[in-house]
PDB file of C-alpha atoms in Angstrom:
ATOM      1  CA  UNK H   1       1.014  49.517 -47.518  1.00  0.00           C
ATOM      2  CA  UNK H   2       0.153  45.806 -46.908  1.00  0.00           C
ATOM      3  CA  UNK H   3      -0.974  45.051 -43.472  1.00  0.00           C
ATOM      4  CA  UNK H   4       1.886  42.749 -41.851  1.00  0.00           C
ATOM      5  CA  UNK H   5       1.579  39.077 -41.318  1.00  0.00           C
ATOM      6  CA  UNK H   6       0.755  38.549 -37.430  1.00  0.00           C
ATOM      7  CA  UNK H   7       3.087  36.441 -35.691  1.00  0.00           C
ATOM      8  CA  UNK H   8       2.831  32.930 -35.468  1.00  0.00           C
ATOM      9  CA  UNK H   9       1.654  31.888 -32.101  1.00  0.00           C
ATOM     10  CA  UNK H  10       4.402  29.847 -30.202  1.00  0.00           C
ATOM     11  CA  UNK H  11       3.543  25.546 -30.083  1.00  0.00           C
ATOM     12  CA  UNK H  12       3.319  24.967 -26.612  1.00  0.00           C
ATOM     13  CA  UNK H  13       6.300  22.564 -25.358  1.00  0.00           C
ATOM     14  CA  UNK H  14       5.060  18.823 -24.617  1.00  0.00           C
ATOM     15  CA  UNK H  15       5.236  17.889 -21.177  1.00  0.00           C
ATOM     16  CA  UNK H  16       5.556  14.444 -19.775  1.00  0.00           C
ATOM     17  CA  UNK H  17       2.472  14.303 -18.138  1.00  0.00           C
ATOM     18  CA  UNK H  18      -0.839  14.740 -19.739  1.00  0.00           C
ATOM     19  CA  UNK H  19      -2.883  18.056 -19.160  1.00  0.00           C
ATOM     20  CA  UNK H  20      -5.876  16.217 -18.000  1.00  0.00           C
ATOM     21  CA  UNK H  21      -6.009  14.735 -14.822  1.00  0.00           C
ATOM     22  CA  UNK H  22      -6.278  10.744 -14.808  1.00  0.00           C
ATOM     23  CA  UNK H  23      -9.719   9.454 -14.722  1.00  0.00           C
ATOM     24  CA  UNK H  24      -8.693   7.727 -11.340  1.00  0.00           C
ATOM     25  CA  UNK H  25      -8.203  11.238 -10.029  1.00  0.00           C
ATOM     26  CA  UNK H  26     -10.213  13.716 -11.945  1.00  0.00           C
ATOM     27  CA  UNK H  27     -12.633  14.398  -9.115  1.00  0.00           C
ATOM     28  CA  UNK H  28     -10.982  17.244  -7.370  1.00  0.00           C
ATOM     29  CA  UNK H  29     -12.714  16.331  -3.983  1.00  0.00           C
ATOM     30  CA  UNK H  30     -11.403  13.057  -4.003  1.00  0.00           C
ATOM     31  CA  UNK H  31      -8.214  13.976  -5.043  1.00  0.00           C
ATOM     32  CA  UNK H  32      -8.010  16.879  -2.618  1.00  0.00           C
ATOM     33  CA  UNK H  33      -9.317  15.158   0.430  1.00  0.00           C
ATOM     34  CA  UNK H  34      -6.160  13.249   1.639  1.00  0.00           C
ATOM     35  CA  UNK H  35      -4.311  16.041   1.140  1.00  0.00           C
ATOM     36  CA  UNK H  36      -7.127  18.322   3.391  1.00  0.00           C
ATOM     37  CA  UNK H  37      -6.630  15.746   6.466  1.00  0.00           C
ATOM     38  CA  UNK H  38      -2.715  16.060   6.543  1.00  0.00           C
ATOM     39  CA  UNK H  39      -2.735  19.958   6.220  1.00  0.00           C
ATOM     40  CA  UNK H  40      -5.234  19.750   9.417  1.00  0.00           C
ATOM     41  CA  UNK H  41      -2.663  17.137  10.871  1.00  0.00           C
ATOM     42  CA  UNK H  42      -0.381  19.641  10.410  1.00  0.00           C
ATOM     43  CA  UNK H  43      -1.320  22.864  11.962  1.00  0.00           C
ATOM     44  CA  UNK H  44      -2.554  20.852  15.257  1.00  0.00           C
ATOM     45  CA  UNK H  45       1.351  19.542  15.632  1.00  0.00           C
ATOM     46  CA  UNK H  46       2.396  22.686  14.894  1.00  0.00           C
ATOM     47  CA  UNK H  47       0.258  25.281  16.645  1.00  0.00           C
ATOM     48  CA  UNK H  48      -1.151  23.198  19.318  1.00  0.00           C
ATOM     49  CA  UNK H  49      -0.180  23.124  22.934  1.00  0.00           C
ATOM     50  CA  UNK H  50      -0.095  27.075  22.931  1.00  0.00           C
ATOM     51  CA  UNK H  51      -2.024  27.384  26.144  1.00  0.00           C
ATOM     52  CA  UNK H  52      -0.157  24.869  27.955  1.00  0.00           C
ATOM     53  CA  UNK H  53       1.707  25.398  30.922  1.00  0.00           C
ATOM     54  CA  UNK H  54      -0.851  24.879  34.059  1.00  0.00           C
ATOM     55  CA  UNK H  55       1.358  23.318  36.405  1.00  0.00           C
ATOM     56  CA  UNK H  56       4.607  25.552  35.553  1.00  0.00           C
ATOM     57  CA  UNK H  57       2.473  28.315  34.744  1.00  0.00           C
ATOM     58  CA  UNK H  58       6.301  30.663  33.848  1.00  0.00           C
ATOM     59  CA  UNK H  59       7.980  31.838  30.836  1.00  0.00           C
ATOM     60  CA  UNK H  60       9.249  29.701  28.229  1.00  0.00           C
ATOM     61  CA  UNK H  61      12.684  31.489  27.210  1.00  0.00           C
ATOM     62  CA  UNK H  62      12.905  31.963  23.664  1.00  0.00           C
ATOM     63  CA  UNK H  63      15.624  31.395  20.892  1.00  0.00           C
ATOM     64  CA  UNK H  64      17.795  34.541  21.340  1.00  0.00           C
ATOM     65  CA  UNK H  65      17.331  34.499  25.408  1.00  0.00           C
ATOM     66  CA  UNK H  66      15.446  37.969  25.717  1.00  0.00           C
ATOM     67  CA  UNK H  67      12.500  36.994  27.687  1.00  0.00           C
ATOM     68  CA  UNK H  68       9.530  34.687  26.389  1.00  0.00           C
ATOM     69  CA  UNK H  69       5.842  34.221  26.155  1.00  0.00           C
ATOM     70  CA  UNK H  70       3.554  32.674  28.523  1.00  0.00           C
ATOM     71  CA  UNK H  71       3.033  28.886  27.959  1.00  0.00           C
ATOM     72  CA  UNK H  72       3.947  29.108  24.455  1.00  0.00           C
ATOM     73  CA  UNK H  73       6.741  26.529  23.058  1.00  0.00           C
ATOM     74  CA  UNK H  74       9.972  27.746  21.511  1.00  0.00           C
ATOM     75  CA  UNK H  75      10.383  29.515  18.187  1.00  0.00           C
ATOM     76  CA  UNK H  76      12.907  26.471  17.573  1.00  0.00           C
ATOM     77  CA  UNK H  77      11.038  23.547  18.527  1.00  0.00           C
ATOM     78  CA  UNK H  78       7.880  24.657  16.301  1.00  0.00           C
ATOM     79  CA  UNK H  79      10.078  25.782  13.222  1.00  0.00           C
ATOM     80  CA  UNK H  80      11.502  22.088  13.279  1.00  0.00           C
ATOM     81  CA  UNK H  81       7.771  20.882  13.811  1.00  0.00           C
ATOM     82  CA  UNK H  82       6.703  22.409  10.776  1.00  0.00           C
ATOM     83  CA  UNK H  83       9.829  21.215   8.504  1.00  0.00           C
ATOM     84  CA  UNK H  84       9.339  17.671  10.049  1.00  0.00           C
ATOM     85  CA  UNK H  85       5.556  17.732   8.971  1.00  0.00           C
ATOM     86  CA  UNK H  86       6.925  19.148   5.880  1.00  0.00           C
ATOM     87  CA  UNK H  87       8.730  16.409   4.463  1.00  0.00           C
ATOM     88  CA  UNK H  88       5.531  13.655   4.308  1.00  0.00           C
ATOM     89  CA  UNK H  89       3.634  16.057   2.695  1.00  0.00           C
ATOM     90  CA  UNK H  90       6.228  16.625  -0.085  1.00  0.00           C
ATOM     91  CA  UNK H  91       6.069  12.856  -0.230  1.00  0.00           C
ATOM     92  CA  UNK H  92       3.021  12.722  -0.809  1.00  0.00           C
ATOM     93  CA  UNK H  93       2.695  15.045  -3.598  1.00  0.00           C
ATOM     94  CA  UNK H  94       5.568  12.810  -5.504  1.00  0.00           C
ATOM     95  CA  UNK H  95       3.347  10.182  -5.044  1.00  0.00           C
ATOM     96  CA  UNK H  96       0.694  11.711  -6.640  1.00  0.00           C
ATOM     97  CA  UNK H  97       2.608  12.701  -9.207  1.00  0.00           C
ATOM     98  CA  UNK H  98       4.119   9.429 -10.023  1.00  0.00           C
ATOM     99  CA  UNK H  99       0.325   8.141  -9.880  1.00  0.00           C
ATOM    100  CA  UNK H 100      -0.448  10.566 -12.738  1.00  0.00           C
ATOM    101  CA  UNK H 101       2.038   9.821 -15.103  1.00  0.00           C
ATOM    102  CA  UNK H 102       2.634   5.737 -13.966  1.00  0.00           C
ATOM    103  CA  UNK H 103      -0.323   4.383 -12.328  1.00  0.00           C
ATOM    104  CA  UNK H 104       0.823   0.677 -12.942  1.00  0.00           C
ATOM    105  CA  UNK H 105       4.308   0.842 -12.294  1.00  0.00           C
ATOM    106  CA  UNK H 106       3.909   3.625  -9.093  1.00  0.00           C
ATOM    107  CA  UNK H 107       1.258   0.846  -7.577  1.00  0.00           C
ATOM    108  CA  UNK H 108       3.202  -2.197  -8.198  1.00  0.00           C
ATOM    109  CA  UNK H 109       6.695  -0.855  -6.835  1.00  0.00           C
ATOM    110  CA  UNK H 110       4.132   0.277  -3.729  1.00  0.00           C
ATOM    111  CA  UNK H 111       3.283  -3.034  -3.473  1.00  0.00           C
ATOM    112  CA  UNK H 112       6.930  -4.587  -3.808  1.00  0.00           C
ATOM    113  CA  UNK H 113       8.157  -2.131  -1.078  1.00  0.00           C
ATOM    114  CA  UNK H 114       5.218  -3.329   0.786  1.00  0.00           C
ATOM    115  CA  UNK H 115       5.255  -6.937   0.494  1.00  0.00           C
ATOM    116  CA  UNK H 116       8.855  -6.905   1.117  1.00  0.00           C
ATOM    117  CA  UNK H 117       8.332  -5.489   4.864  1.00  0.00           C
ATOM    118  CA  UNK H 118       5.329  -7.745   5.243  1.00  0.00           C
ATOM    119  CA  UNK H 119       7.647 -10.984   5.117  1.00  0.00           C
ATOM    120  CA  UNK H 120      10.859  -9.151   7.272  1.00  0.00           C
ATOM    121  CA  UNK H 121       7.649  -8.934   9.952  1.00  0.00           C
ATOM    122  CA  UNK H 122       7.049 -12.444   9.365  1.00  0.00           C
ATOM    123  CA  UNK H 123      10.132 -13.548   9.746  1.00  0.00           C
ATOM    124  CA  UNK H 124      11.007 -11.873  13.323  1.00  0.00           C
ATOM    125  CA  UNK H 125       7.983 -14.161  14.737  1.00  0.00           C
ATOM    126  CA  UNK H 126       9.087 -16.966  12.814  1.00  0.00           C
ATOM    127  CA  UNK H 127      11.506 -19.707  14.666  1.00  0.00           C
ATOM    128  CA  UNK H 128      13.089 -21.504  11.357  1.00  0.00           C
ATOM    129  CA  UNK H 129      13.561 -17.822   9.693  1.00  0.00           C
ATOM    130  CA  UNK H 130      15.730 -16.981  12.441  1.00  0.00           C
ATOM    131  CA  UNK H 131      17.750 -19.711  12.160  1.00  0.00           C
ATOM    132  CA  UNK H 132      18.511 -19.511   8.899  1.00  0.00           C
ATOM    133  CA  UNK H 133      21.800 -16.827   7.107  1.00  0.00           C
ATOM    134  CA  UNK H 134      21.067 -13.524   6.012  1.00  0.00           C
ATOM    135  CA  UNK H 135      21.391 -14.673   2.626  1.00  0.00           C
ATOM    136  CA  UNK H 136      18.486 -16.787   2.468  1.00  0.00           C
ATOM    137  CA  UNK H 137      16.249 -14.564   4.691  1.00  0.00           C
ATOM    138  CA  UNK H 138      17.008 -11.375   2.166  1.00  0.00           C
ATOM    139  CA  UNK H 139      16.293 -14.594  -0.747  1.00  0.00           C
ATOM    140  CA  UNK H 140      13.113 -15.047   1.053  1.00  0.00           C
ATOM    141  CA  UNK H 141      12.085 -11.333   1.093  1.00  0.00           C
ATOM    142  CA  UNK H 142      13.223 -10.739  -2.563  1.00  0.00           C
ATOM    143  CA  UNK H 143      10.880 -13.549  -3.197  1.00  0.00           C
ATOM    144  CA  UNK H 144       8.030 -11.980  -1.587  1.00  0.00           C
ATOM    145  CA  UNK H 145       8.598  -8.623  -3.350  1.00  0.00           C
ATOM    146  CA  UNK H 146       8.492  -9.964  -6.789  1.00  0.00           C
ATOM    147  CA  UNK H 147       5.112 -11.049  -6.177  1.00  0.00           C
ATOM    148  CA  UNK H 148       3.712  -8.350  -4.622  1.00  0.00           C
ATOM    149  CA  UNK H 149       5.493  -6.171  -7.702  1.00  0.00           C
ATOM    150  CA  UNK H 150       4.942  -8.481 -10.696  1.00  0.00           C
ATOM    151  CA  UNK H 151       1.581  -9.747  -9.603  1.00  0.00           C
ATOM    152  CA  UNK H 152      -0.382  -8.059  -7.200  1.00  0.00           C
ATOM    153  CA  UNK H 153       0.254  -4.573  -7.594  1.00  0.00           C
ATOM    154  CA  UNK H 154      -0.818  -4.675 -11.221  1.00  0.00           C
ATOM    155  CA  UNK H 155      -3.777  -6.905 -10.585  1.00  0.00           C
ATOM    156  CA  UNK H 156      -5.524  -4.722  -7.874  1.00  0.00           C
ATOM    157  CA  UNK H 157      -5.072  -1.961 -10.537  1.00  0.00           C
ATOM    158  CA  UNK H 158      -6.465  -3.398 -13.124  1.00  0.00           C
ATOM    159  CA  UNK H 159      -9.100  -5.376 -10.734  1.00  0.00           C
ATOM    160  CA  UNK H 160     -10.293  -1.950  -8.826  1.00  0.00           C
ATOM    161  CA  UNK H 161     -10.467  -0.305 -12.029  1.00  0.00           C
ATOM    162  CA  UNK H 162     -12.867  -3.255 -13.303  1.00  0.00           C
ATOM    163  CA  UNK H 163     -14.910  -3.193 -10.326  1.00  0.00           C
ATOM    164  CA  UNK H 164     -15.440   0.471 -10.398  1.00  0.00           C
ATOM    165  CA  UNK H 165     -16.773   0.878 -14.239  1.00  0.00           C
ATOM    166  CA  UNK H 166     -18.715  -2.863 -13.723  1.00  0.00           C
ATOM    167  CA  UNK H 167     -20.162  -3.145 -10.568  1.00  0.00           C
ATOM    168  CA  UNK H 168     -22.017  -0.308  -9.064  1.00  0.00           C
ATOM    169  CA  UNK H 169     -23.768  -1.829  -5.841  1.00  0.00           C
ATOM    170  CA  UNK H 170     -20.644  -1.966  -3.064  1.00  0.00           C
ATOM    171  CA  UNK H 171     -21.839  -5.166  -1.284  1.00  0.00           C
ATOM    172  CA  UNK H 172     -21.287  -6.602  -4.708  1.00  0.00           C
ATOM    173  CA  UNK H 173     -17.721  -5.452  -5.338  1.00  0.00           C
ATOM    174  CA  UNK H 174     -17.316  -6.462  -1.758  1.00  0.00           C
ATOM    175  CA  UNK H 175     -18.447 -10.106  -2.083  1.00  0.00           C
ATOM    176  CA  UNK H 176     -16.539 -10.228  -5.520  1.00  0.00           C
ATOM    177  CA  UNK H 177     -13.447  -9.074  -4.311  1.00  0.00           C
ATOM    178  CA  UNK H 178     -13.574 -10.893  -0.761  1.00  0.00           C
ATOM    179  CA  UNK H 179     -15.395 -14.042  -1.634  1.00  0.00           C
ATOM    180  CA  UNK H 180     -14.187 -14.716  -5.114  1.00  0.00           C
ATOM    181  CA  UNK H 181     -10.931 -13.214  -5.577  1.00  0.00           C
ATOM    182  CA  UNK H 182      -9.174 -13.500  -2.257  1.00  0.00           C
ATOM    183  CA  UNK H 183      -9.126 -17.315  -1.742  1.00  0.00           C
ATOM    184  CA  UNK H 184      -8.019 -17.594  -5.417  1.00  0.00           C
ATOM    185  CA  UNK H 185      -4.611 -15.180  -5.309  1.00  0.00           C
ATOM    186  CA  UNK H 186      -4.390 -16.712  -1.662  1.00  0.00           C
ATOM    187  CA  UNK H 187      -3.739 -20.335  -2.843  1.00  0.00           C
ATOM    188  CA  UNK H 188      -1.999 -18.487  -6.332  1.00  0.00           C
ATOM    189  CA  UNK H 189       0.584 -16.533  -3.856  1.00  0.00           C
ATOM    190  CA  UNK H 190       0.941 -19.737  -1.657  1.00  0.00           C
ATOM    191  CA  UNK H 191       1.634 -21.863  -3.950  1.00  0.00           C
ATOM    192  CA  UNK H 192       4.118 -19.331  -6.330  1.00  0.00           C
ATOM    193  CA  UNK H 193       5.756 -19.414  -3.013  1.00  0.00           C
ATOM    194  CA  UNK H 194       6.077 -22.763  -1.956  1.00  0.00           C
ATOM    195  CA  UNK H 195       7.160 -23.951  -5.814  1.00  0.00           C
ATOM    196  CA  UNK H 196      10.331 -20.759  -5.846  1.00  0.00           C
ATOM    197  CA  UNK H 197      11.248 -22.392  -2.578  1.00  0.00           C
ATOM    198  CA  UNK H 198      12.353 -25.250  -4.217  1.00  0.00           C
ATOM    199  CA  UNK H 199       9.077 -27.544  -3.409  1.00  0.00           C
ATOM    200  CA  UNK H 200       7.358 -29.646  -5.719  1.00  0.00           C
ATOM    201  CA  UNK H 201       4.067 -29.085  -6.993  1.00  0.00           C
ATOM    202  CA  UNK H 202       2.455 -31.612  -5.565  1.00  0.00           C
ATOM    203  CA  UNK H 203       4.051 -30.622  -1.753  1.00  0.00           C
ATOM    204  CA  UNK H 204       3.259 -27.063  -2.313  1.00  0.00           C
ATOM    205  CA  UNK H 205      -0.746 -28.475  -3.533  1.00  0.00           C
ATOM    206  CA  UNK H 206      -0.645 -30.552   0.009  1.00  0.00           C
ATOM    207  CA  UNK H 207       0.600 -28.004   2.393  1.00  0.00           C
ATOM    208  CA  UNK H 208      -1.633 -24.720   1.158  1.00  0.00           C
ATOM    209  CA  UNK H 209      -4.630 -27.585   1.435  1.00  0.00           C
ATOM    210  CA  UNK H 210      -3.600 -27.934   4.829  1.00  0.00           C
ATOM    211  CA  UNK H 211      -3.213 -24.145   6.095  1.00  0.00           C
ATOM    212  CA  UNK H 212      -6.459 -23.363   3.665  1.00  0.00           C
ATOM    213  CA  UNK H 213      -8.952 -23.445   6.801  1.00  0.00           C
ATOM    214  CA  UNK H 214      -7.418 -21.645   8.755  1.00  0.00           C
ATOM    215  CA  UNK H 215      -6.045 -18.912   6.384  1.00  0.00           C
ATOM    216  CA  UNK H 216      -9.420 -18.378   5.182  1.00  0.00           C
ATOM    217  CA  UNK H 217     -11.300 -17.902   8.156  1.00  0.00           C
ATOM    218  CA  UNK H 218      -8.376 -15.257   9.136  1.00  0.00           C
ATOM    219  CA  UNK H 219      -8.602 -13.293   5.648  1.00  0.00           C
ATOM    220  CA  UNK H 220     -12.225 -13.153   5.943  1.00  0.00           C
ATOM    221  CA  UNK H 221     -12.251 -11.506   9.195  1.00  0.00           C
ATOM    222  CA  UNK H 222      -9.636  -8.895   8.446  1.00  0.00           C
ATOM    223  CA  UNK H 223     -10.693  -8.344   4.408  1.00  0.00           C
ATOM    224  CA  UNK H 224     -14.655  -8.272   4.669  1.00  0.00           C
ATOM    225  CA  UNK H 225     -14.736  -4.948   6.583  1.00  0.00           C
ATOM    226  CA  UNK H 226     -11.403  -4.084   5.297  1.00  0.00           C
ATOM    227  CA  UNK H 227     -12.552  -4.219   1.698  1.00  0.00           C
ATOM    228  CA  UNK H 228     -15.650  -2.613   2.662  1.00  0.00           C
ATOM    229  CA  UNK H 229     -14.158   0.738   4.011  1.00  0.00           C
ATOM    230  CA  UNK H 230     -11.893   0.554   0.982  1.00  0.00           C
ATOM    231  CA  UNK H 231     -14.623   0.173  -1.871  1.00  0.00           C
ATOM    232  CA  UNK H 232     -17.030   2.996   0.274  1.00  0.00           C
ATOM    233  CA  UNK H 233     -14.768   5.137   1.523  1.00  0.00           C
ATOM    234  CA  UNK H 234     -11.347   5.517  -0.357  1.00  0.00           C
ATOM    235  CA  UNK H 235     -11.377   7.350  -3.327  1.00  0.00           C
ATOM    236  CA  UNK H 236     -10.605   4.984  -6.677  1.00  0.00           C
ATOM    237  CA  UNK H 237      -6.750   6.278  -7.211  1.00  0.00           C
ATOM    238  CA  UNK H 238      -5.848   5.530  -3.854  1.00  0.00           C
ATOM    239  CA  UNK H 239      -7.826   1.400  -2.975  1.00  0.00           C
ATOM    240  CA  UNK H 240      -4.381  -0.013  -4.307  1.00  0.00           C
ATOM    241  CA  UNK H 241      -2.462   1.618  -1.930  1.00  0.00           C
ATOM    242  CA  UNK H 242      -5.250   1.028   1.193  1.00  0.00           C
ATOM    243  CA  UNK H 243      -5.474  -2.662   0.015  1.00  0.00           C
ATOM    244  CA  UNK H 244      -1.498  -2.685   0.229  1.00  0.00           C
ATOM    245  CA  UNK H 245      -1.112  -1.281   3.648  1.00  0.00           C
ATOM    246  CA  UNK H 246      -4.015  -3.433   5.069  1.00  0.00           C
ATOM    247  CA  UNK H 247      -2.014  -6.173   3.666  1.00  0.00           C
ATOM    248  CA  UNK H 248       1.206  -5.810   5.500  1.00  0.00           C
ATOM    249  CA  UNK H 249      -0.648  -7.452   8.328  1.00  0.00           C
ATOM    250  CA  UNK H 250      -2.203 -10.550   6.229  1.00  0.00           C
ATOM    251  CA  UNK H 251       0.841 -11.164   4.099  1.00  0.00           C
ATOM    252  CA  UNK H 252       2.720 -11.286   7.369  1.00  0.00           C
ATOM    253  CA  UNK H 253       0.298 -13.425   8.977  1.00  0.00           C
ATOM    254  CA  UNK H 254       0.155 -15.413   5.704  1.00  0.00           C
ATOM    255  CA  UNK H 255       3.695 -15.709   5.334  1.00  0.00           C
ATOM    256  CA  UNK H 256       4.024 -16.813   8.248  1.00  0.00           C
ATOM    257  CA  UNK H 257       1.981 -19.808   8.464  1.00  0.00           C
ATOM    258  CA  UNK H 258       2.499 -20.797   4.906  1.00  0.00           C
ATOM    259  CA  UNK H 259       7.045 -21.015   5.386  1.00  0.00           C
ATOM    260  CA  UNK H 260       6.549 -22.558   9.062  1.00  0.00           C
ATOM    261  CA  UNK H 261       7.450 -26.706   8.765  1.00  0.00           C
ATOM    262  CA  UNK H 262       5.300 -28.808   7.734  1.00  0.00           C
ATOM    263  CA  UNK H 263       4.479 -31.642   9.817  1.00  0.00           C
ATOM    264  CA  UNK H 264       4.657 -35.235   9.261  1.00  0.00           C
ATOM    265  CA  UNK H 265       1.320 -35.904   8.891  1.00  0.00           C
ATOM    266  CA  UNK H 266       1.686 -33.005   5.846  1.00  0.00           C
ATOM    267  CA  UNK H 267       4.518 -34.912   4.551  1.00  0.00           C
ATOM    268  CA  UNK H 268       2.992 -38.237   4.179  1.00  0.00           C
ATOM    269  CA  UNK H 269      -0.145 -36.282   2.479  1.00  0.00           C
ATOM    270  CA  UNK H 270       2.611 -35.083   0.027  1.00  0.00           C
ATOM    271  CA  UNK H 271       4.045 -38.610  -0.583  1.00  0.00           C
ATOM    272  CA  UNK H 272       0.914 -40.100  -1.591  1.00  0.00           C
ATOM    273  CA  UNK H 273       0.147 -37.384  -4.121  1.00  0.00           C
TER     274      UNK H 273
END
């Protein structure tokens, strides 16, 4: 008798997402360490405050109404604890997800969402945004999102990535990123700004020459130790994001200065050019 054939092993199906981890997040420490800190996060919400209960010092009735344990908190209150803590960390796993499998697009739509609540913060400190209909403040925002979307978010991915394979020393990648870069998307992101507001070139050249000064000696302050932490400490996968929510507080400030009126003296600059 002939031996029989042996079966055929099964192709495995393809997935969407490639076995191998990005390189962005192939270092398991890195990848596992935010996740490490919420977990921690987590059981002191949860479990903590256990030996409370000093001053009252009595029983803390539980759920069915049979009696309780001393300075503990309620079966109830802790199971909604843990399912409230629950949902950022299922978040957060998405996210990484969606950073595996779309690192550009996941970063940029970060950034749009981002950007977007950057200028509604600018615009609750700013006089001539509260006068002005809903429909141009939500024009304004859009605006601001499509930047952060279209250009920044894919830039800083790109840019980090560059810095990461190019530059080893960190006081370099610092100065390069902080000293280089930032004044140039700065004045980029003004004037893209100024020009979709229906400004001409050369008014949108005059009034980002005039708020220059002081906009620079604001981002330096905030993005010199800000982009230090972020090149040192955060892991590669995650500087986008970082950058992004350190920049809710600049673009706002930024925003802020660059759609407040221009005065006269700015106008007559603008004439003459």
């Amino acid at each position: 008798l002939s031996p029989s054939p042996s079966p055929t092993p099964a192709r495995p199906l393809p997935s969407r997402i490639p076995s191998t981890p990005s390189p962005e997040l192939s270092n398991e420490n890195s990848y596992l360490f935010p996740r490490k800190v919420c977990e921690c996060l987590c059981v002191c919400l949860c479990m903590g405050g256990g030996g409370g209960g000093g001053g009252g010092g009595g029983m803390v009735a539980s759920e069915s109404g049979r009696g309780g344990t001393p300075g503990g908190r309620p079966r109830r209150v802790r199971d909604l604890a843990r399912r409230w803590v629950a949902q950022p960390g299922r978040a957060w796993r998405w996210y990484n997800h969606q950073l595996v499998a779309h690192p550009v697009t996941t970063k940029s739509v970060t950034s749009a969402a981002l950007f977007g609540v950057a200028d509604a913060l600018a615009q609750t400190r700013d006089e001539h945004a509260v006068e002005m209909p809903a429909r141009e403040r939500a024009r304004r925002t859009v605006k601001m999102m499509a930047i952060g979307g279209l250009l920044v978010g894919p830039m800083n991915h790109w840019f980090y990535g560059w810095l990461a394979d190019k530059v080893p020393s960190l006081w370099w990648r610092v100065f390069y990123e902080e000293v280089v870069k930032m004044p140039a998307v700065m004045v980029l992101i003004q004037n893209i700004s100024n020009i979709a507001d229906g400004m001409t070139p050369a008014e949108s050249a005059a009034r980002v020459k005039h708020n220059f000064p002081k906009c620079c000696a604001v981002a330096l302050a905030l993005w010199v130790p800000a982009g230090a932490a972020i090149q040192g400490v955060v892991p590669l996968a995650y500087r986008v994001l970082a950058c992004n929510v350190i920049q809710v507080a600049w673009e706002a400030f930024s925003s802020l200065v660059n759609h407040a009126s221009a005065p006269p003296a700015l106008e007559g600059a603008a004439a003459e050019l």
